[in-house]
């Protein structure tokens, strides 16, 4: 039976990192530490309250959650924002979809700089937005002059910058982000610059957040997520900070009541426990720095990482290394660029298992 599928979807398969049942799962940058019993109890109690009101639609504009998110960002980054400057959705991937629904679309272009997050082209495709990838340097930094020239040439409506970037882990200096913002300001018709800080909380000391630039640049949007540092990937809560006018545009395209009462309750309960949930961020950072140093000491090349993973290589046959690790019960990720592998930072025990397996498989 021929399906009347959009032509650009023909023959495609759904996104999916393998969800395999192995003992050491270091493939999708999750936080390895589950919420504590106290956090679980508090979330469960608030979900019970929300459940009692599930006959009603939830607060469409989730103002209480937006207030909580603003308070959290003030504590985390020292940047004061009004609740009207916050947005949230079911994961930052839905936040990105809202952005492209509002600012992308047919006849418009979204631009990023590769290698970067593999989902961006899919968000563009799903919103009928033209997708273009400029280039990063071989050390995965972004040359401000290259960025400027590419933006001038492409005239995008949206620029997506992941910082810290996935899969490389590299954070962009604020000066580079400002160079992109300056180039974007020259685009006829305007251009929204989205800085995806999904891994923001893992940045090394002294690495600033693009939140600090929001006051100066009205077309800047900074996205965050509760999936990584908060260890709440299963809750599906991502959020965004931007000017109130930009947030209002997202309210037009979101589906009504997109954030369920249960999700709002989970997110708010978790935010009350932010310091406790993120207690492990410090040890994950330390574990990351140790992992990077260890891989380098074994002669491998590792990208500088401000995230909870490390990109390392290069291997003639990265697939064989990946498979060898999997055969030893360690699941990591084979991502582009060619010859590289990405390992998420797990617990001390998980990282020891990873190192032991890699020594065998790669004969280090
Ligand atoms: C993991 C990740 C996200 C988070 O996605 P959620 O939908 O919030 O779970 C966003 N951006 C990048 C670059 C990521 O790696």
JSON list of C-alpha atoms in Angstrom, two decimals, residues 103-184:
[
{"chain": "A", "resi": 103, "resn": "UNK", "atom": "CA", "xyz": [11.16, 30.99, 13.06]},
{"chain": "A", "resi": 104, "resn": "UNK", "atom": "CA", "xyz": [11.93, 28.36, 10.42]},
{"chain": "A", "resi": 105, "resn": "UNK", "atom": "CA", "xyz": [9.57, 26.84, 7.87]},
{"chain": "A", "resi": 106, "resn": "UNK", "atom": "CA", "xyz": [9.35, 26.62, 4.06]},
{"chain": "A", "resi": 107, "resn": "UNK", "atom": "CA", "xyz": [11.70, 29.00, 2.27]},
{"chain": "A", "resi": 108, "resn": "UNK", "atom": "CA", "xyz": [13.79, 29.54, 5.40]},
{"chain": "A", "resi": 109, "resn": "UNK", "atom": "CA", "xyz": [17.13, 28.12, 6.49]},
{"chain": "A", "resi": 110, "resn": "UNK", "atom": "CA", "xyz": [18.49, 26.84, 9.78]},
{"chain": "A", "resi": 111, "resn": "UNK", "atom": "CA", "xyz": [22.29, 26.83, 10.06]},
{"chain": "A", "resi": 112, "resn": "UNK", "atom": "CA", "xyz": [24.67, 25.09, 12.41]},
{"chain": "A", "resi": 113, "resn": "UNK", "atom": "CA", "xyz": [28.35, 24.19, 12.36]},
{"chain": "A", "resi": 114, "resn": "UNK", "atom": "CA", "xyz": [29.37, 20.54, 12.04]},
{"chain": "A", "resi": 115, "resn": "UNK", "atom": "CA", "xyz": [30.16, 18.25, 13.68]},
{"chain": "A", "resi": 116, "resn": "UNK", "atom": "CA", "xyz": [27.23, 18.94, 15.97]},
{"chain": "A", "resi": 117, "resn": "UNK", "atom": "CA", "xyz": [24.06, 17.43, 17.41]},
{"chain": "A", "resi": 118, "resn": "UNK", "atom": "CA", "xyz": [22.60, 14.87, 15.01]},
{"chain": "A", "resi": 119, "resn": "UNK", "atom": "CA", "xyz": [19.02, 15.83, 15.86]},
{"chain": "A", "resi": 120, "resn": "UNK", "atom": "CA", "xyz": [19.22, 19.38, 14.48]},
{"chain": "A", "resi": 121, "resn": "UNK", "atom": "CA", "xyz": [18.79, 18.36, 10.82]},
{"chain": "A", "resi": 122, "resn": "UNK", "atom": "CA", "xyz": [15.79, 16.26, 11.85]},
{"chain": "A", "resi": 123, "resn": "UNK", "atom": "CA", "xyz": [14.08, 19.20, 13.58]},
{"chain": "A", "resi": 124, "resn": "UNK", "atom": "CA", "xyz": [14.68, 21.21, 10.41]},
{"chain": "A", "resi": 125, "resn": "UNK", "atom": "CA", "xyz": [13.30, 18.46, 8.18]},
{"chain": "A", "resi": 126, "resn": "UNK", "atom": "CA", "xyz": [10.21, 18.02, 10.37]},
{"chain": "A", "resi": 127, "resn": "UNK", "atom": "CA", "xyz": [9.41, 21.74, 10.14]},
{"chain": "A", "resi": 128, "resn": "UNK", "atom": "CA", "xyz": [10.13, 21.93, 6.38]},
{"chain": "A", "resi": 129, "resn": "UNK", "atom": "CA", "xyz": [13.08, 24.20, 7.09]},
{"chain": "A", "resi": 130, "resn": "UNK", "atom": "CA", "xyz": [16.14, 24.05, 4.83]},
{"chain": "A", "resi": 131, "resn": "UNK", "atom": "CA", "xyz": [19.12, 22.70, 6.76]},
{"chain": "A", "resi": 132, "resn": "UNK", "atom": "CA", "xyz": [22.71, 23.79, 6.22]},
{"chain": "A", "resi": 133, "resn": "UNK", "atom": "CA", "xyz": [25.83, 22.88, 8.17]},
{"chain": "A", "resi": 134, "resn": "UNK", "atom": "CA", "xyz": [28.85, 25.17, 8.11]},
{"chain": "A", "resi": 135, "resn": "UNK", "atom": "CA", "xyz": [32.13, 23.82, 9.38]},
{"chain": "A", "resi": 136, "resn": "UNK", "atom": "CA", "xyz": [34.08, 23.82, 12.61]},
{"chain": "A", "resi": 137, "resn": "UNK", "atom": "CA", "xyz": [37.88, 23.64, 12.58]},
{"chain": "A", "resi": 138, "resn": "UNK", "atom": "CA", "xyz": [39.68, 20.30, 12.91]},
{"chain": "A", "resi": 139, "resn": "UNK", "atom": "CA", "xyz": [40.01, 20.88, 16.69]},
{"chain": "A", "resi": 140, "resn": "UNK", "atom": "CA", "xyz": [36.21, 21.44, 16.74]},
{"chain": "A", "resi": 141, "resn": "UNK", "atom": "CA", "xyz": [36.46, 25.13, 17.61]},
{"chain": "A", "resi": 142, "resn": "UNK", "atom": "CA", "xyz": [34.44, 27.63, 15.57]},
{"chain": "A", "resi": 143, "resn": "UNK", "atom": "CA", "xyz": [36.43, 30.32, 13.75]},
{"chain": "A", "resi": 144, "resn": "UNK", "atom": "CA", "xyz": [34.47, 33.60, 14.18]},
{"chain": "A", "resi": 145, "resn": "UNK", "atom": "CA", "xyz": [35.47, 34.75, 10.69]},
{"chain": "A", "resi": 146, "resn": "UNK", "atom": "CA", "xyz": [34.27, 31.49, 9.12]},
{"chain": "A", "resi": 147, "resn": "UNK", "atom": "CA", "xyz": [31.02, 31.78, 11.09]},
{"chain": "A", "resi": 148, "resn": "UNK", "atom": "CA", "xyz": [30.56, 35.37, 9.94]},
{"chain": "A", "resi": 149, "resn": "UNK", "atom": "CA", "xyz": [31.20, 34.55, 6.30]},
{"chain": "A", "resi": 150, "resn": "UNK", "atom": "CA", "xyz": [28.89, 31.52, 6.38]},
{"chain": "A", "resi": 151, "resn": "UNK", "atom": "CA", "xyz": [26.04, 33.48, 7.95]},
{"chain": "A", "resi": 152, "resn": "UNK", "atom": "CA", "xyz": [26.47, 36.31, 5.43]},
{"chain": "A", "resi": 153, "resn": "UNK", "atom": "CA", "xyz": [26.38, 33.78, 2.58]},
{"chain": "A", "resi": 154, "resn": "UNK", "atom": "CA", "xyz": [23.46, 31.67, 3.84]},
{"chain": "A", "resi": 155, "resn": "UNK", "atom": "CA", "xyz": [21.17, 34.34, 5.41]},
{"chain": "A", "resi": 156, "resn": "UNK", "atom": "CA", "xyz": [19.63, 31.88, 7.88]},
{"chain": "A", "resi": 157, "resn": "UNK", "atom": "CA", "xyz": [16.52, 32.61, 9.95]},
{"chain": "A", "resi": 158, "resn": "UNK", "atom": "CA", "xyz": [17.86, 30.46, 12.78]},
{"chain": "A", "resi": 159, "resn": "UNK", "atom": "CA", "xyz": [21.42, 29.59, 13.86]},
{"chain": "A", "resi": 160, "resn": "UNK", "atom": "CA", "xyz": [21.84, 26.66, 16.26]},
{"chain": "A", "resi": 161, "resn": "UNK", "atom": "CA", "xyz": [25.01, 26.56, 18.37]},
{"chain": "A", "resi": 162, "resn": "UNK", "atom": "CA", "xyz": [25.48, 23.75, 20.85]},
{"chain": "A", "resi": 163, "resn": "UNK", "atom": "CA", "xyz": [27.84, 24.86, 23.62]},
{"chain": "A", "resi": 164, "resn": "UNK", "atom": "CA", "xyz": [29.16, 22.63, 25.10]},
{"chain": "A", "resi": 165, "resn": "UNK", "atom": "CA", "xyz": [28.78, 20.91, 21.76]},
{"chain": "A", "resi": 166, "resn": "UNK", "atom": "CA", "xyz": [27.63, 17.34, 21.20]},
{"chain": "A", "resi": 167, "resn": "UNK", "atom": "CA", "xyz": [29.39, 15.09, 20.20]},
{"chain": "A", "resi": 168, "resn": "UNK", "atom": "CA", "xyz": [32.64, 16.99, 20.73]},
{"chain": "A", "resi": 169, "resn": "UNK", "atom": "CA", "xyz": [32.15, 18.42, 24.26]},
{"chain": "A", "resi": 170, "resn": "UNK", "atom": "CA", "xyz": [33.74, 21.74, 23.29]},
{"chain": "A", "resi": 171, "resn": "UNK", "atom": "CA", "xyz": [32.27, 24.98, 24.67]},
{"chain": "A", "resi": 172, "resn": "UNK", "atom": "CA", "xyz": [32.35, 28.19, 22.63]},
{"chain": "A", "resi": 173, "resn": "UNK", "atom": "CA", "xyz": [33.96, 31.30, 24.11]},
{"chain": "A", "resi": 174, "resn": "UNK", "atom": "CA", "xyz": [31.46, 34.14, 24.61]},
{"chain": "A", "resi": 175, "resn": "UNK", "atom": "CA", "xyz": [33.47, 36.16, 22.08]},
{"chain": "A", "resi": 176, "resn": "UNK", "atom": "CA", "xyz": [32.67, 33.58, 19.40]},
{"chain": "A", "resi": 177, "resn": "UNK", "atom": "CA", "xyz": [28.99, 33.58, 20.32]},
{"chain": "A", "resi": 178, "resn": "UNK", "atom": "CA", "xyz": [29.02, 37.37, 20.16]},
{"chain": "A", "resi": 179, "resn": "UNK", "atom": "CA", "xyz": [30.65, 37.24, 16.73]},
{"chain": "A", "resi": 180, "resn": "UNK", "atom": "CA", "xyz": [27.83, 34.95, 15.57]},
{"chain": "A", "resi": 181, "resn": "UNK", "atom": "CA", "xyz": [25.24, 37.30, 17.11]},
{"chain": "A", "resi": 182, "resn": "UNK", "atom": "CA", "xyz": [26.84, 40.27, 15.32]},
{"chain": "A", "resi": 183, "resn": "UNK", "atom": "CA", "xyz": [26.77, 38.41, 11.99]},
{"chain": "A", "resi": 184, "resn": "UNK", "atom": "CA", "xyz": [23.17, 37.32, 12.63]}
]
